[in-house]
Amino acid sequence: MEIQFLGTGAGQPSKSRNTQAIALKMLDERNEIWLFDCGEASQHQILNTAIKPRKITKIFITHLHGDHIFGLPGFLSSRSFQSSDEQTDLDLYGPVGIKEFVLTGLRISGSRLGYRINFHEIDSAGKIFEDDSFEVYTDLLDHTIFCLGYRVVEKNRVGELDANALKEAGLPFGPLFGKIKKGEVVAYDGKTFDPKDYIGADKVGKIVTILGDTRKTKTAVRLAWQADLLVHEATYEASESKMARAHGHSTTKQAADVAKEAGVNRLLLTHISARYVGPLVGQLVREAQAVHANTFVAKDLYEEKIG
Ligand SMILES: [Zn+2]
């Protein structure tokens, strides 16, 4: 998995930072990309990346402030401009109201989509998605309006089968290998083959937590517990905690405190106020690193591998 930031600014676009959008690229794991928030001009930012819009199969919205959702109607419409056999359905998760916002925008602009949107409006904490390989949990943060954080959990996968060891032990290559891989004890030619002797340790899945706008809150610590990566907003520098509280946001230090309390590995900060440019960004990095060393302030189009 990789994470790529399409917008890292707070409130409104600036010359150096677009409004919020984050792509969680899961191409190796499930040939999909999940988008978290979709600020205005997210689709323009996507043009500067390798991301194909049809690969975006899920969008998770944290809250209904404009800098997190104004890119939706445009992106969803443009996603429809591709040949009909490339149209893939899309799941859209977010607070109650997101369906009305999207459908109204599409209806009034006369936009018709070549694919289906499945809306999942969320009004409480809990598990919102699960399949064979991933789970997604959400919980309520502490912002000025209803705002969600998301915890994406990759399930552990069965370890590698040691095929050579099996062959040497006398099991001919074939369907019995599959049974052992599934965890069944196999008898062959008077011998017993136990999966635990031939399958390596489980591959531990990654945990990625992406939060919407929030004051420092225990919910954030729970959502980020032992995560490989936490993406946390840091709208203000450490000395502006009063301002952060008044506007429902966090400082660099508060975000780093959450990362430390939750025992996360990597912290990436986003939603940076436009007042911080040039060397001032370095100050933000230093403030956060003083609390949680493995921290970085993301910039637009920045990408890194998770774990
Ligand atoms: Zn907000």
mmCIF file of C-alpha atoms and ligand atoms in Angstrom:
data_model
loop_
_atom_site.group_PDB
_atom_site.id
_atom_site.type_symbol
_atom_site.label_atom_id
_atom_site.label_comp_id
_atom_site.label_asym_id
_atom_site.label_seq_id
_atom_site.Cartn_x
_atom_site.Cartn_y
_atom_site.Cartn_z
ATOM 1 C CA MET A 1 0.000 0.000 0.000
ATOM 2 C CA GLU A 2 1.044 3.556 -0.644
ATOM 3 C CA ILE A 3 -0.441 6.838 0.456
ATOM 4 C CA GLN A 4 -0.496 9.895 -1.767
ATOM 5 C CA PHE A 5 -1.647 13.355 -0.771
ATOM 6 C CA LEU A 6 -3.665 15.255 -3.384
ATOM 7 C CA GLY A 7 -4.308 18.242 -1.152
ATOM 8 C CA THR A 8 -2.795 19.221 2.196
ATOM 9 C CA GLY A 9 -4.133 22.711 2.912
ATOM 10 C CA ALA A 10 -6.652 23.984 5.441
ATOM 11 C CA GLY A 11 -9.885 25.759 4.606
ATOM 12 C CA GLN A 12 -9.155 27.119 1.152
ATOM 13 C CA PRO A 13 -6.677 26.411 -1.625
ATOM 14 C CA SER A 14 -3.394 28.319 -1.634
ATOM 15 C CA LYS A 15 -0.648 28.478 -4.256
ATOM 16 C CA SER A 16 1.247 25.693 -2.544
ATOM 17 C CA ARG A 17 -1.507 23.522 -1.070
ATOM 18 C CA ASN A 18 -4.827 22.373 -2.489
ATOM 19 C CA THR A 19 -7.778 21.477 -0.250
ATOM 20 C CA GLN A 20 -8.028 18.034 1.336
ATOM 21 C CA ALA A 21 -7.864 14.721 -0.495
ATOM 22 C CA ILE A 22 -5.785 11.615 0.213
ATOM 23 C CA ALA A 23 -5.427 8.524 -1.963
ATOM 24 C CA LEU A 24 -4.759 5.156 -0.317
ATOM 25 C CA LYS A 25 -3.300 3.103 -3.147
ATOM 26 C CA MET A 26 -3.983 -0.618 -2.705
ATOM 27 C CA LEU A 27 -3.097 -1.740 -6.207
ATOM 28 C CA ASP A 28 -1.026 -4.776 -5.148
ATOM 29 C CA GLU A 29 -3.469 -5.767 -2.416
ATOM 30 C CA ARG A 30 -6.807 -5.360 -4.274
ATOM 31 C CA ASN A 31 -6.223 -3.430 -7.519
ATOM 32 C CA GLU A 32 -8.126 -0.491 -6.056
ATOM 33 C CA ILE A 33 -7.552 3.001 -4.745
ATOM 34 C CA TRP A 34 -9.561 4.465 -1.891
ATOM 35 C CA LEU A 35 -9.977 8.233 -1.613
ATOM 36 C CA PHE A 36 -10.347 10.061 1.699
ATOM 37 C CA ASP A 37 -12.081 13.433 1.245
ATOM 38 C CA CYS A 38 -12.354 15.184 -2.077
ATOM 39 C CA GLY A 39 -11.699 18.908 -1.867
ATOM 40 C CA GLU A 40 -12.224 21.198 -4.836
ATOM 41 C CA ALA A 41 -9.910 20.428 -7.796
ATOM 42 C CA SER A 42 -8.965 16.997 -6.522
ATOM 43 C CA GLN A 43 -9.485 15.800 -10.081
ATOM 44 C CA HIS A 44 -6.937 18.350 -11.327
ATOM 45 C CA GLN A 45 -4.446 17.045 -8.785
ATOM 46 C CA ILE A 46 -5.122 13.473 -9.934
ATOM 47 C CA LEU A 47 -4.021 14.522 -13.439
ATOM 48 C CA ASN A 48 -0.537 15.030 -11.977
ATOM 49 C CA THR A 49 -0.373 11.461 -10.638
ATOM 50 C CA ALA A 50 -0.520 7.905 -12.015
ATOM 51 C CA ILE A 51 -3.990 7.446 -10.482
ATOM 52 C CA LYS A 52 -6.721 6.254 -12.844
ATOM 53 C CA PRO A 53 -10.152 7.546 -11.690
ATOM 54 C CA ARG A 54 -11.853 4.216 -12.450
ATOM 55 C CA LYS A 55 -9.509 2.520 -9.948
ATOM 56 C CA ILE A 56 -11.017 4.680 -7.212
ATOM 57 C CA THR A 57 -13.745 2.347 -5.959
ATOM 58 C CA LYS A 58 -14.423 3.822 -2.534
ATOM 59 C CA ILE A 59 -14.534 7.367 -1.227
ATOM 60 C CA PHE A 60 -14.630 8.090 2.501
ATOM 61 C CA ILE A 61 -15.712 11.601 3.508
ATOM 62 C CA THR A 62 -14.752 12.779 6.996
ATOM 63 C CA HIS A 63 -17.154 15.724 7.272
ATOM 64 C CA LEU A 64 -19.271 18.057 5.197
ATOM 65 C CA HIS A 65 -17.156 21.241 5.270
ATOM 66 C CA GLY A 66 -16.566 22.499 1.758
ATOM 67 C CA ASP A 67 -12.797 22.070 1.721
ATOM 68 C CA HIS A 68 -13.398 18.329 2.081
ATOM 69 C CA ILE A 69 -16.274 17.758 -0.381
ATOM 70 C CA PHE A 70 -16.454 20.478 -3.062
ATOM 71 C CA GLY A 71 -14.471 18.296 -5.476
ATOM 72 C CA LEU A 72 -17.008 15.479 -5.445
ATOM 73 C CA PRO A 73 -19.492 16.484 -8.195
ATOM 74 C CA GLY A 74 -16.707 17.276 -10.646
ATOM 75 C CA PHE A 75 -14.671 14.186 -9.914
ATOM 76 C CA LEU A 76 -17.698 11.883 -10.023
ATOM 77 C CA SER A 77 -18.826 13.373 -13.345
ATOM 78 C CA SER A 78 -15.399 13.139 -14.965
ATOM 79 C CA ARG A 79 -15.064 9.553 -13.747
ATOM 80 C CA SER A 80 -17.987 8.778 -16.032
ATOM 81 C CA PHE A 81 -16.112 9.923 -19.175
ATOM 82 C CA GLN A 82 -14.639 6.566 -20.127
ATOM 83 C CA SER A 83 -15.774 3.685 -22.289
ATOM 84 C CA SER A 84 -18.773 1.822 -20.897
ATOM 85 C CA ASP A 85 -16.874 -1.425 -20.247
ATOM 86 C CA GLU A 86 -14.524 0.494 -17.977
ATOM 87 C CA GLN A 87 -17.290 1.854 -15.750
ATOM 88 C CA THR A 88 -16.965 0.517 -12.217
ATOM 89 C CA ASP A 89 -19.399 1.103 -9.369
ATOM 90 C CA LEU A 90 -18.330 3.262 -6.472
ATOM 91 C CA ASP A 91 -19.071 3.187 -2.737
ATOM 92 C CA LEU A 92 -19.342 6.538 -1.023
ATOM 93 C CA TYR A 93 -19.143 6.686 2.775
ATOM 94 C CA GLY A 94 -19.711 9.812 4.831
ATOM 95 C CA PRO A 95 -21.898 11.717 7.290
ATOM 96 C CA VAL A 96 -25.634 12.012 6.777
ATOM 97 C CA GLY A 97 -26.157 14.681 4.124
ATOM 98 C CA ILE A 98 -23.474 13.516 1.710
ATOM 99 C CA LYS A 99 -26.041 11.748 -0.488
ATOM 100 C CA GLU A 100 -28.205 14.849 -0.787
ATOM 101 C CA PHE A 101 -25.151 17.001 -1.586
ATOM 102 C CA VAL A 102 -23.953 14.698 -4.373
ATOM 103 C CA LEU A 103 -27.352 13.934 -5.896
ATOM 104 C CA THR A 104 -28.385 17.601 -5.850
ATOM 105 C CA GLY A 105 -25.149 18.651 -7.549
ATOM 106 C CA LEU A 106 -25.523 15.993 -10.229
ATOM 107 C CA ARG A 107 -29.242 16.658 -10.790
ATOM 108 C CA ILE A 108 -29.049 20.442 -11.066
ATOM 109 C CA SER A 109 -26.072 20.246 -13.436
ATOM 110 C CA GLY A 110 -27.816 17.620 -15.581
ATOM 111 C CA SER A 111 -24.944 15.172 -14.984
ATOM 112 C CA ARG A 112 -25.608 11.507 -15.678
ATOM 113 C CA LEU A 113 -23.181 8.851 -14.536
ATOM 114 C CA GLY A 114 -22.364 5.640 -16.385
ATOM 115 C CA TYR A 115 -21.887 3.778 -13.128
ATOM 116 C CA ARG A 116 -23.715 3.335 -9.844
ATOM 117 C CA ILE A 117 -22.890 5.075 -6.549
ATOM 118 C CA ASN A 118 -23.742 3.094 -3.415
ATOM 119 C CA PHE A 119 -24.199 5.601 -0.605
ATOM 120 C CA HIS A 120 -23.345 4.632 2.973
ATOM 121 C CA GLU A 121 -24.381 7.436 5.316
ATOM 122 C CA ILE A 122 -22.856 7.128 8.769
ATOM 123 C CA ASP A 123 -24.409 8.448 11.989
ATOM 124 C CA SER A 124 -22.495 6.474 14.610
ATOM 125 C CA ALA A 125 -19.243 4.661 15.376
ATOM 126 C CA GLY A 126 -18.615 1.089 14.257
ATOM 127 C CA LYS A 127 -17.402 -1.238 11.548
ATOM 128 C CA ILE A 128 -18.512 0.050 8.151
ATOM 129 C CA PHE A 129 -16.805 -2.403 5.800
ATOM 130 C CA GLU A 130 -15.382 -5.915 5.832
ATOM 131 C CA ASP A 131 -14.353 -8.433 3.209
ATOM 132 C CA ASP A 132 -11.755 -11.220 2.975
ATOM 133 C CA SER A 133 -8.787 -8.912 3.231
ATOM 134 C CA PHE A 134 -9.747 -5.581 4.840
ATOM 135 C CA GLU A 135 -11.909 -4.013 7.543
ATOM 136 C CA VAL A 136 -12.756 -0.334 8.019
ATOM 137 C CA TYR A 137 -13.857 1.191 11.306
ATOM 138 C CA THR A 138 -15.073 4.705 11.986
ATOM 139 C CA ASP A 139 -15.585 6.855 15.065
ATOM 140 C CA LEU A 140 -16.650 10.413 15.910
ATOM 141 C CA LEU A 141 -13.979 13.098 16.272
ATOM 142 C CA ASP A 142 -14.206 16.497 17.993
ATOM 143 C CA HIS A 143 -14.653 19.204 15.335
ATOM 144 C CA THR A 144 -17.174 22.056 14.920
ATOM 145 C CA ILE A 145 -19.557 19.749 13.021
ATOM 146 C CA PHE A 146 -20.079 15.969 12.886
ATOM 147 C CA CYS A 147 -16.712 14.603 11.778
ATOM 148 C CA LEU A 148 -15.346 11.093 11.328
ATOM 149 C CA GLY A 149 -12.006 9.321 11.453
ATOM 150 C CA TYR A 150 -11.339 6.063 9.624
ATOM 151 C CA ARG A 151 -9.216 3.072 10.604
ATOM 152 C CA VAL A 152 -8.330 0.729 7.734
ATOM 153 C CA VAL A 153 -7.185 -2.701 8.903
ATOM 154 C CA GLU A 154 -5.596 -5.190 6.540
ATOM 155 C CA LYS A 155 -6.242 -8.727 7.742
ATOM 156 C CA ASN A 156 -3.305 -11.016 8.412
ATOM 157 C CA ARG A 157 -2.582 -13.366 5.547
ATOM 158 C CA VAL A 158 -1.457 -16.987 5.719
ATOM 159 C CA GLY A 159 2.322 -17.321 5.480
ATOM 160 C CA GLU A 160 4.254 -18.829 2.561
ATOM 161 C CA LEU A 161 4.022 -22.553 1.874
ATOM 162 C CA ASP A 162 7.479 -24.171 1.809
ATOM 163 C CA ALA A 163 6.901 -26.264 -1.328
ATOM 164 C CA ASN A 164 10.472 -27.556 -1.487
ATOM 165 C CA ALA A 165 10.342 -28.919 2.045
ATOM 166 C CA LEU A 166 7.065 -30.684 1.254
ATOM 167 C CA LYS A 167 8.512 -32.291 -1.862
ATOM 168 C CA GLU A 168 11.611 -33.408 0.010
ATOM 169 C CA ALA A 169 9.411 -34.927 2.695
ATOM 170 C CA GLY A 170 7.784 -37.062 0.021
ATOM 171 C CA LEU A 171 4.579 -35.304 -1.018
ATOM 172 C CA PRO A 172 4.253 -35.061 -4.817
ATOM 173 C CA PHE A 173 3.296 -31.644 -6.161
ATOM 174 C CA GLY A 174 -0.464 -31.403 -6.747
ATOM 175 C CA PRO A 175 -3.838 -30.667 -5.130
ATOM 176 C CA LEU A 176 -2.679 -31.881 -1.711
ATOM 177 C CA PHE A 177 -0.412 -28.807 -1.555
ATOM 178 C CA GLY A 178 -3.542 -26.636 -1.712
ATOM 179 C CA LYS A 179 -5.125 -28.533 1.169
ATOM 180 C CA ILE A 180 -2.068 -27.971 3.333
ATOM 181 C CA LYS A 181 -2.071 -24.274 2.392
ATOM 182 C CA LYS A 182 -5.681 -24.148 3.631
ATOM 183 C CA GLY A 183 -4.553 -25.582 6.969
ATOM 184 C CA GLU A 184 -5.631 -29.228 6.571
ATOM 185 C CA VAL A 185 -3.515 -32.110 7.835
ATOM 186 C CA VAL A 186 -2.851 -34.434 4.894
ATOM 187 C CA ALA A 187 -2.066 -38.193 4.942
ATOM 188 C CA TYR A 188 -0.126 -39.639 1.990
ATOM 189 C CA ASP A 189 1.833 -42.832 1.470
ATOM 190 C CA GLY A 190 1.753 -43.719 5.167
ATOM 191 C CA LYS A 191 3.015 -40.304 6.237
ATOM 192 C CA THR A 192 1.253 -37.354 7.839
ATOM 193 C CA PHE A 193 1.873 -33.788 6.702
ATOM 194 C CA ASP A 194 0.973 -31.085 9.212
ATOM 195 C CA PRO A 195 0.525 -27.544 7.811
ATOM 196 C CA LYS A 196 2.282 -25.985 10.793
ATOM 197 C CA ASP A 197 5.523 -27.662 9.702
ATOM 198 C CA TYR A 198 5.366 -26.242 6.168
ATOM 199 C CA ILE A 199 3.698 -22.822 6.386
ATOM 200 C CA GLY A 200 5.645 -19.780 7.536
ATOM 201 C CA ALA A 201 4.446 -17.180 10.016
ATOM 202 C CA ASP A 202 1.335 -15.131 9.186
ATOM 203 C CA LYS A 203 1.993 -11.997 7.174
ATOM 204 C CA VAL A 204 0.821 -9.251 9.474
ATOM 205 C CA GLY A 205 -1.580 -6.801 7.818
ATOM 206 C CA LYS A 206 -1.055 -3.057 7.918
ATOM 207 C CA ILE A 207 -3.175 -0.558 9.833
ATOM 208 C CA VAL A 208 -3.752 2.921 8.417
ATOM 209 C CA THR A 209 -5.696 5.606 10.268
ATOM 210 C CA ILE A 210 -6.879 8.720 8.448
ATOM 211 C CA LEU A 211 -8.623 11.367 10.511
ATOM 212 C CA GLY A 212 -10.772 14.335 9.595
ATOM 213 C CA ASP A 213 -10.510 17.731 11.264
ATOM 214 C CA THR A 214 -10.397 17.460 15.044
ATOM 215 C CA ARG A 215 -9.336 18.830 18.366
ATOM 216 C CA LYS A 216 -7.104 16.470 20.332
ATOM 217 C CA THR A 217 -9.370 13.651 21.416
ATOM 218 C CA LYS A 218 -9.153 10.171 22.945
ATOM 219 C CA THR A 219 -11.163 8.869 20.002
ATOM 220 C CA ALA A 220 -8.208 9.677 17.770
ATOM 221 C CA VAL A 221 -5.915 7.630 20.008
ATOM 222 C CA ARG A 222 -8.304 4.666 19.834
ATOM 223 C CA LEU A 223 -8.648 4.884 16.061
ATOM 224 C CA ALA A 224 -4.884 5.118 15.651
ATOM 225 C CA TRP A 225 -3.980 2.423 18.176
ATOM 226 C CA GLN A 226 -0.736 0.679 17.063
ATOM 227 C CA ALA A 227 -1.233 1.848 13.481
ATOM 228 C CA ASP A 228 1.549 1.628 10.918
ATOM 229 C CA LEU A 229 0.534 5.062 9.671
ATOM 230 C CA LEU A 230 -1.533 7.859 11.178
ATOM 231 C CA VAL A 231 -2.600 10.826 9.063
ATOM 232 C CA HIS A 232 -3.580 13.629 11.456
ATOM 233 C CA GLU A 233 -4.438 17.240 10.808
ATOM 234 C CA ALA A 234 -2.119 19.927 12.194
ATOM 235 C CA THR A 235 -3.695 23.207 11.243
ATOM 236 C CA TYR A 236 -1.610 25.249 13.689
ATOM 237 C CA GLU A 237 1.831 25.488 15.271
ATOM 238 C CA ALA A 238 2.316 24.270 18.849
ATOM 239 C CA SER A 239 1.902 27.693 20.492
ATOM 240 C CA GLU A 240 -1.560 28.232 18.958
ATOM 241 C CA SER A 241 -3.439 25.673 21.048
ATOM 242 C CA LYS A 242 -6.079 28.248 22.062
ATOM 243 C CA MET A 243 -6.779 29.096 18.455
ATOM 244 C CA ALA A 244 -6.863 25.411 17.553
ATOM 245 C CA ARG A 245 -9.383 24.673 20.275
ATOM 246 C CA ALA A 246 -11.605 27.610 19.261
ATOM 247 C CA HIS A 247 -11.753 26.444 15.645
ATOM 248 C CA GLY A 248 -12.012 22.702 16.284
ATOM 249 C CA HIS A 249 -8.493 21.878 15.141
ATOM 250 C CA SER A 250 -5.156 20.538 16.427
ATOM 251 C CA THR A 251 -1.618 21.812 16.705
ATOM 252 C CA THR A 252 1.501 19.965 15.577
ATOM 253 C CA LYS A 253 2.261 18.974 19.165
ATOM 254 C CA GLN A 254 -1.256 17.714 19.843
ATOM 255 C CA ALA A 255 -1.193 15.556 16.709
ATOM 256 C CA ALA A 256 2.195 14.159 17.714
ATOM 257 C CA ASP A 257 0.900 13.501 21.252
ATOM 258 C CA VAL A 258 -1.903 11.400 19.754
ATOM 259 C CA ALA A 259 0.605 9.443 17.669
ATOM 260 C CA LYS A 260 2.799 8.830 20.696
ATOM 261 C CA GLU A 261 -0.088 7.807 22.977
ATOM 262 C CA ALA A 262 -1.426 5.435 20.313
ATOM 263 C CA GLY A 263 1.995 3.891 19.667
ATOM 264 C CA VAL A 264 1.852 4.478 15.924
ATOM 265 C CA ASN A 265 4.904 3.976 13.770
ATOM 266 C CA ARG A 266 4.669 6.799 11.248
ATOM 267 C CA LEU A 267 2.831 10.128 11.544
ATOM 268 C CA LEU A 268 2.040 12.303 8.543
ATOM 269 C CA LEU A 269 0.605 15.751 9.161
ATOM 270 C CA THR A 270 -1.795 17.475 6.775
ATOM 271 C CA HIS A 271 -4.444 20.258 6.723
ATOM 272 C CA ILE A 272 -1.740 22.896 7.169
ATOM 273 C CA SER A 273 -2.812 26.538 7.482
ATOM 274 C CA ALA A 274 -1.774 28.754 4.544
ATOM 275 C CA ARG A 275 0.140 30.986 6.978
ATOM 276 C CA TYR A 276 2.911 28.354 7.161
ATOM 277 C CA VAL A 277 5.146 28.586 4.108
ATOM 278 C CA GLY A 278 8.877 28.156 3.505
ATOM 279 C CA PRO A 279 10.955 27.851 6.668
ATOM 280 C CA LEU A 280 7.835 27.951 8.845
ATOM 281 C CA VAL A 281 6.978 24.457 7.612
ATOM 282 C CA GLY A 282 10.336 23.294 8.972
ATOM 283 C CA GLN A 283 9.278 24.662 12.340
ATOM 284 C CA LEU A 284 6.093 22.572 12.227
ATOM 285 C CA VAL A 285 8.139 19.459 11.449
ATOM 286 C CA ARG A 286 10.523 20.103 14.341
ATOM 287 C CA GLU A 287 7.696 20.719 16.827
ATOM 288 C CA ALA A 288 6.050 17.408 15.973
ATOM 289 C CA GLN A 289 9.312 15.448 15.783
ATOM 290 C CA ALA A 290 10.221 16.614 19.283
ATOM 291 C CA VAL A 291 7.307 14.462 20.506
ATOM 292 C CA HIS A 292 7.166 11.688 17.881
ATOM 293 C CA ALA A 293 10.376 11.349 15.892
ATOM 294 C CA ASN A 294 9.014 9.457 12.886
ATOM 295 C CA THR A 295 6.892 12.368 11.669
ATOM 296 C CA PHE A 296 6.711 14.410 8.489
ATOM 297 C CA VAL A 297 4.539 17.235 7.151
ATOM 298 C CA ALA A 298 3.009 16.110 3.870
ATOM 299 C CA LYS A 299 2.879 18.332 0.818
ATOM 300 C CA ASP A 300 0.695 18.079 -2.262
ATOM 301 C CA LEU A 301 1.422 14.987 -4.419
ATOM 302 C CA TYR A 302 3.768 13.575 -1.771
ATOM 303 C CA GLU A 303 3.694 9.770 -1.809
ATOM 304 C CA GLU A 304 5.190 7.089 0.395
ATOM 305 C CA LYS A 305 4.987 3.348 0.908
ATOM 306 C CA ILE A 306 3.274 2.225 4.100
ATOM 307 C CA GLY A 307 5.286 0.128 6.544
HETATM 308 ZN ZN ZN B 1 -13.595 21.207 8.812
#
